[in-house]
Coordinates of C-alpha atoms and ligand atoms in Angstrom, one line a residue:
M1 CA 141.6 100.2 80.5
V2 CA 138.0 100.5 81.6
L3 CA 135.3 99.8 78.5
L4 CA 131.8 100.6 79.1
A5 CA 129.1 99.0 75.9
V6 CA 125.1 99.6 75.8
H7 CA 122.3 98.3 72.9
G8 CA 119.2 99.6 73.1
G9 CA 117.5 96.6 71.1
A10 CA 118.3 95.1 67.4
G11 CA 115.2 94.4 64.9
G12 CA 114.5 95.1 61.0
D13 CA 114.8 93.4 57.9
G14 CA 116.4 94.5 55.1
A15 CA 119.3 97.5 54.1
W16 CA 119.3 100.0 57.0
R17 CA 117.1 102.7 55.8
G18 CA 118.5 105.6 57.9
M19 CA 117.3 107.0 60.7
T20 CA 114.0 107.9 62.1
D21 CA 112.6 110.9 63.3
A22 CA 112.8 109.7 67.0
D23 CA 116.4 108.1 66.4
P24 CA 118.8 111.2 68.0
Q25 CA 116.7 111.0 71.4
R26 CA 118.2 107.9 71.6
L27 CA 121.4 108.2 70.8
R28 CA 121.8 111.8 73.0
C29 CA 120.3 109.0 75.5
M30 CA 123.2 106.3 74.8
F31 CA 125.9 109.2 74.3
V32 CA 125.2 110.8 77.5
L33 CA 125.0 108.0 80.0
L34 CA 128.3 106.5 78.3
E35 CA 130.1 109.7 78.8
R36 CA 129.2 110.5 82.2
L37 CA 129.7 106.2 83.6
G38 CA 132.6 105.9 80.9
A39 CA 134.5 108.7 83.3
Q40 CA 133.4 107.4 86.5
L41 CA 134.3 104.0 85.5
A42 CA 137.7 105.9 84.6
D43 CA 138.7 107.5 87.3
G44 CA 137.9 104.2 89.5
S45 CA 134.7 105.9 91.2
L46 CA 132.5 103.2 89.7
D47 CA 132.7 99.3 89.9
A48 CA 131.4 97.3 86.4
L49 CA 128.4 96.2 88.2
E50 CA 127.4 99.6 89.3
A51 CA 128.1 100.7 85.9
V52 CA 126.0 98.2 84.3
T53 CA 123.0 98.7 86.8
L54 CA 123.5 102.9 86.1
A55 CA 123.6 102.8 82.3
V56 CA 120.3 100.1 82.3
E57 CA 118.8 102.6 84.5
A58 CA 118.9 105.7 82.0
M59 CA 118.1 103.7 79.3
E60 CA 114.5 102.1 81.4
D61 CA 113.8 106.0 82.1
E62 CA 114.1 107.2 78.3
A63 CA 110.5 106.1 77.1
L64 CA 111.8 105.6 73.3
F65 CA 113.4 101.9 74.6
N66 CA 111.3 98.7 75.7
A67 CA 112.3 98.8 79.0
G68 CA 111.0 100.3 82.0
R69 CA 108.7 102.9 81.3
G70 CA 108.2 102.9 77.3
S71 CA 108.0 98.8 77.4
V72 CA 105.8 97.4 75.0
L73 CA 102.4 95.8 75.5
D74 CA 101.3 92.0 76.1
A75 CA 98.7 90.5 74.9
E76 CA 95.8 91.9 77.5
G77 CA 97.7 95.8 77.1
R78 CA 99.4 95.4 79.9
I79 CA 103.4 95.8 81.2
T80 CA 105.6 92.9 82.4
M81 CA 109.1 93.6 82.7
D82 CA 112.1 91.3 83.0
A83 CA 115.8 92.1 84.2
S84 CA 118.5 90.5 84.9
V85 CA 122.2 91.2 86.3
M86 CA 125.9 89.4 86.6
R87 CA 128.8 89.9 87.7
G88 CA 131.9 88.0 86.7
T89 CA 134.0 88.0 89.6
D90 CA 132.0 85.6 91.5
R91 CA 129.2 85.2 89.4
A92 CA 126.7 86.4 91.6
A93 CA 122.8 87.2 89.8
G94 CA 120.0 88.6 90.2
S95 CA 117.0 87.8 87.9
V96 CA 113.4 89.4 88.2
V97 CA 110.3 88.2 85.9
A98 CA 107.2 89.7 85.3
L99 CA 107.3 92.9 87.6
T100 CA 104.6 95.5 87.0
Q101 CA 105.1 98.4 88.6
S102 CA 109.0 98.5 90.0
R103 CA 110.4 101.9 87.6
H104 CA 113.6 100.0 87.8
P105 CA 113.5 97.0 87.3
V106 CA 117.7 96.5 87.0
R107 CA 117.7 97.8 90.3
V108 CA 115.5 95.8 91.9
A109 CA 117.6 92.2 90.0
H110 CA 120.6 94.0 91.2
H111 CA 119.1 94.6 95.0
L112 CA 118.8 90.8 94.9
L113 CA 122.2 89.9 93.8
Q114 CA 123.2 92.1 96.7
Q115 CA 121.1 90.3 98.9
G116 CA 122.9 86.6 97.5
W117 CA 119.9 84.3 97.5
P118 CA 118.0 83.5 95.9
V119 CA 118.9 84.6 92.3
M120 CA 115.2 84.6 91.0
L121 CA 112.2 86.8 91.7
V122 CA 108.9 86.2 89.8
G123 CA 106.0 88.7 89.8
Q124 CA 104.0 90.4 92.4
A125 CA 106.3 88.9 94.8
A126 CA 109.5 90.5 92.9
D127 CA 108.1 94.2 92.8
D128 CA 107.6 94.2 96.5
F129 CA 110.8 93.0 97.1
G130 CA 112.2 96.0 95.0
G131 CA 109.8 98.2 96.7
A132 CA 110.9 97.1 100.5
A133 CA 114.3 98.3 99.0
G134 CA 113.6 101.1 98.1
V135 CA 113.3 100.5 94.3
E136 CA 110.2 103.4 93.1
Q137 CA 107.1 101.8 93.0
V138 CA 104.7 103.6 90.1
G139 CA 101.5 102.9 88.4
N140 CA 101.3 99.9 85.5
D141 CA 99.7 103.1 83.7
W142 CA 102.4 105.3 84.2
L143 CA 104.7 103.2 82.6
K144 CA 102.3 102.8 79.1
T145 CA 103.3 105.6 76.4
E146 CA 101.1 106.8 74.1
L147 CA 103.6 105.3 70.9
R148 CA 103.5 101.5 73.0
Q149 CA 99.8 102.1 73.3
A150 CA 99.2 102.5 69.4
Q151 CA 101.6 99.8 68.7
W152 CA 99.7 97.5 70.5
Q153 CA 96.1 98.6 69.4
K154 CA 97.4 98.1 65.7
W155 CA 99.2 94.8 67.1
R156 CA 95.1 93.7 68.2
D157 CA 93.1 95.6 65.1
A158 CA 95.6 92.9 63.0
K159 CA 94.7 89.6 65.2
L160 CA 90.8 90.8 65.5
H161 CA 90.7 91.1 61.8
P162 CA 91.6 87.4 61.2
G163 CA 91.0 88.5 57.3
A164 CA 93.7 91.2 57.7
T165 CA 95.5 90.9 54.6
D166 CA 99.6 90.4 54.0
E167 CA 99.6 94.5 53.3
D168 CA 98.2 95.4 57.0
D169 CA 100.9 92.6 58.5
A170 CA 103.7 94.0 56.8
L171 CA 102.5 97.3 58.6
L172 CA 102.6 96.4 61.5
D173 CA 105.6 94.6 61.5
H174 CA 107.3 97.7 59.3
D175 CA 106.1 100.0 62.4
G176 CA 107.9 97.6 64.3
E177 CA 111.6 97.9 62.6
E178 CA 110.8 101.5 63.0
D179 CA 110.7 101.6 66.4
G180 CA 113.4 99.0 67.2
W181 CA 112.6 96.2 69.5
G182 CA 113.8 98.4 72.1
T183 CA 115.7 96.1 74.8
V184 CA 118.2 97.9 76.7
G185 CA 121.6 96.3 77.8
A186 CA 124.9 97.1 79.2
V187 CA 128.4 95.8 79.8
A188 CA 131.4 96.7 81.2
L189 CA 135.1 96.3 82.4
D190 CA 136.1 98.5 85.6
A191 CA 139.5 99.2 86.4
N192 CA 140.2 96.8 88.1
G193 CA 139.5 94.4 85.9
Q194 CA 136.1 93.0 86.9
L195 CA 133.7 92.3 84.3
A196 CA 129.2 92.6 84.7
A197 CA 126.5 92.3 82.2
A198 CA 123.0 93.8 82.9
T199 CA 119.8 93.4 80.7
S200 CA 116.2 95.0 81.0
T201 CA 112.9 94.8 78.2
G202 CA 109.0 94.6 78.3
G203 CA 109.5 92.0 75.8
M204 CA 107.4 91.9 73.1
T205 CA 103.9 93.4 71.7
G206 CA 101.2 91.4 72.4
K207 CA 103.1 88.5 74.2
P208 CA 101.0 85.7 75.7
L209 CA 100.7 85.8 79.9
G210 CA 103.2 84.6 81.4
R211 CA 105.6 84.6 78.4
V212 CA 109.3 84.8 79.6
G213 CA 112.5 85.4 76.9
D214 CA 116.5 85.6 77.2
T215 CA 116.6 88.6 78.9
P216 CA 116.2 87.1 82.4
I217 CA 117.4 84.0 82.1
I218 CA 121.2 84.0 83.4
G219 CA 122.6 82.1 80.7
A220 CA 120.3 83.5 77.6
G221 CA 120.3 86.8 77.9
T222 CA 123.0 88.0 80.4
W223 CA 126.2 86.5 81.6
A224 CA 129.3 87.2 83.3
D225 CA 132.5 85.6 84.6
D226 CA 135.9 87.0 85.0
R227 CA 136.6 86.6 81.3
V228 CA 133.4 88.1 79.4
A229 CA 130.7 89.8 80.2
V230 CA 127.8 89.7 77.2
S231 CA 124.2 91.2 77.0
C232 CA 121.7 89.7 74.2
T233 CA 118.5 91.2 72.8
G234 CA 116.3 89.4 69.9
V235 CA 113.7 87.1 69.9
G236 CA 114.5 85.4 73.3
E237 CA 112.8 82.0 72.4
A238 CA 115.9 81.6 70.4
F239 CA 118.8 82.9 72.8
I240 CA 117.0 81.1 75.6
R241 CA 117.6 78.1 73.0
T242 CA 121.4 78.4 72.0
A243 CA 122.3 79.6 76.1
A244 CA 123.8 82.8 74.0
A245 CA 125.4 84.9 76.5
H246 CA 127.0 81.9 78.3
T247 CA 128.2 80.0 74.6
T248 CA 130.0 83.5 74.1
A249 CA 131.5 83.1 77.2
V250 CA 132.3 79.8 76.3
N251 CA 133.3 79.8 72.8
H252 CA 135.3 82.7 73.8
R253 CA 137.9 80.3 75.6
T254 CA 139.6 79.3 72.2
M255 CA 138.7 82.1 69.8
S256 CA 138.3 85.7 69.8
L257 CA 135.5 87.4 71.0
Q258 CA 134.4 88.5 67.6
E259 CA 134.3 85.5 66.5
A260 CA 133.0 83.4 69.5
S261 CA 129.9 86.4 69.2
K262 CA 129.3 85.7 65.4
R263 CA 129.2 81.9 65.9
V264 CA 126.6 82.3 68.6
L265 CA 124.1 84.5 66.0
D266 CA 125.1 82.5 63.2
D267 CA 123.8 79.3 65.7
V268 CA 120.5 81.7 66.9
A269 CA 119.7 83.4 63.6
P270 CA 118.4 79.1 62.1
L271 CA 116.1 78.8 65.2
G272 CA 114.1 82.3 64.3
G273 CA 115.9 84.7 66.5
R274 CA 117.9 87.1 64.5
G275 CA 119.4 89.8 66.6
G276 CA 122.4 91.2 68.4
L277 CA 124.6 91.1 71.7
I278 CA 127.1 93.4 73.0
A279 CA 130.3 91.3 74.7
V280 CA 133.7 93.1 76.6
S281 CA 136.6 90.7 77.6
A282 CA 138.7 90.7 80.5
Q283 CA 141.4 91.4 77.7
G284 CA 139.8 94.8 76.6
E285 CA 138.0 93.1 73.1
V286 CA 134.5 94.9 72.8
V287 CA 132.4 93.8 69.7
V288 CA 129.0 95.3 69.5
P289 CA 127.2 92.0 66.0
F290 CA 123.9 92.2 65.0
Q291 CA 122.1 90.5 61.8
T292 CA 119.6 92.6 61.9
M293 CA 118.5 96.0 59.8
L294 CA 119.9 97.7 63.1
M295 CA 121.0 97.9 66.6
Y296 CA 121.2 101.0 68.8
R297 CA 124.4 100.2 70.7
G298 CA 127.4 102.6 72.2
V299 CA 130.9 102.0 73.3
Y300 CA 133.1 104.4 75.7
R301 CA 136.8 103.2 75.4
D302 CA 139.9 105.2 76.2
G303 CA 137.3 108.7 76.6
V304 CA 136.5 108.4 73.0
V305 CA 132.2 107.5 73.1
S306 CA 130.6 106.3 69.6
V307 CA 127.3 105.4 69.3
G308 CA 125.0 103.7 66.2
I309 CA 122.2 102.3 64.7
G310 CA 122.4 100.9 61.2
P311 CA 125.9 99.5 60.1
D312 CA 128.3 102.1 60.7
M313 CA 129.0 103.6 64.4
E314 CA 129.4 107.2 64.2
E315 CA 132.1 108.9 66.6
G316 CA 131.9 112.6 65.8
F317 CA 128.0 112.3 67.2
R318 CA 127.1 115.5 69.3
P319 CA 124.0 115.5 71.1
Ligands
LIG401 N1 115.1 89.6 73.7 C1 114.0 90.1 74.5 C2 112.5 89.4 74.9 O1 112.8 87.9 73.9 C3 113.4 91.3 73.2 C4 113.9 92.1 73.0 O2 115.6 91.2 73.0 O3 113.9 92.9 71.8 O4 112.0 89.4 75.1

């Protein structure tokens, strides 16, 4: 049995309000990559580590997700991206922080994992490492989309007018909800029973310079060992303070994956970090819980792909 699950970020408050015009494109991206990579996992031509890396790369290339091209802009209107990847068998890990020019941050993290040491690289040195390893280098402007620039402009206008009304703030929040948060992640169980997890993000719109969320922090946003692989999404600070991904793995030693992940999200929420996670176990469990209005997510299992955004998974979805 093989498993592949992905997420494309969690967010929003209140009841599910249905799909936006952009959502079918996000679903299509997840569906297509799950069908392709799931089949390769099933026939044994892909291992878990490469599967999660390719899955995240495909979502970094989809401009509607907040990773790679289409990442959100920081306080100064620049894109800085974080990513990490972990292999369960030997807990090898690679993590990169504040990349500004690598097209595929997760591939830079993957190269770092394969090199074996160090586990983390930050800033220009990480981009340079990626470039030397063959990861395509692009300009920061190439990574920016009109949608993200418009969101950033709204964020800045609201900041520049301290007298902004609650209604303005609500509008900004609402836009955020409609576009989702968009961080991406993947977890996999391959034909040899090996697990891996990967996560990639542009962070949060208007984040202060130098801010690092949970995504590149091994044990917070990403974790894999010989029993479970986890990728998280949500307000990163709360996932860091609960060591969310690792805590899911520890909980799972004594309870089902469903219960283990629920307890973690229950812990995260009071710290202001409602969100979601995806996890697979070596025994073949797969869970995709979230506490927000939505979480973009999809699962490949036994040749069947299901994708979802709101509370229900859509098994019948065809791109
Ligand atoms: N966890 C990411 C961060 O805090 C954002 C997200 O998942 O939406 O950078």
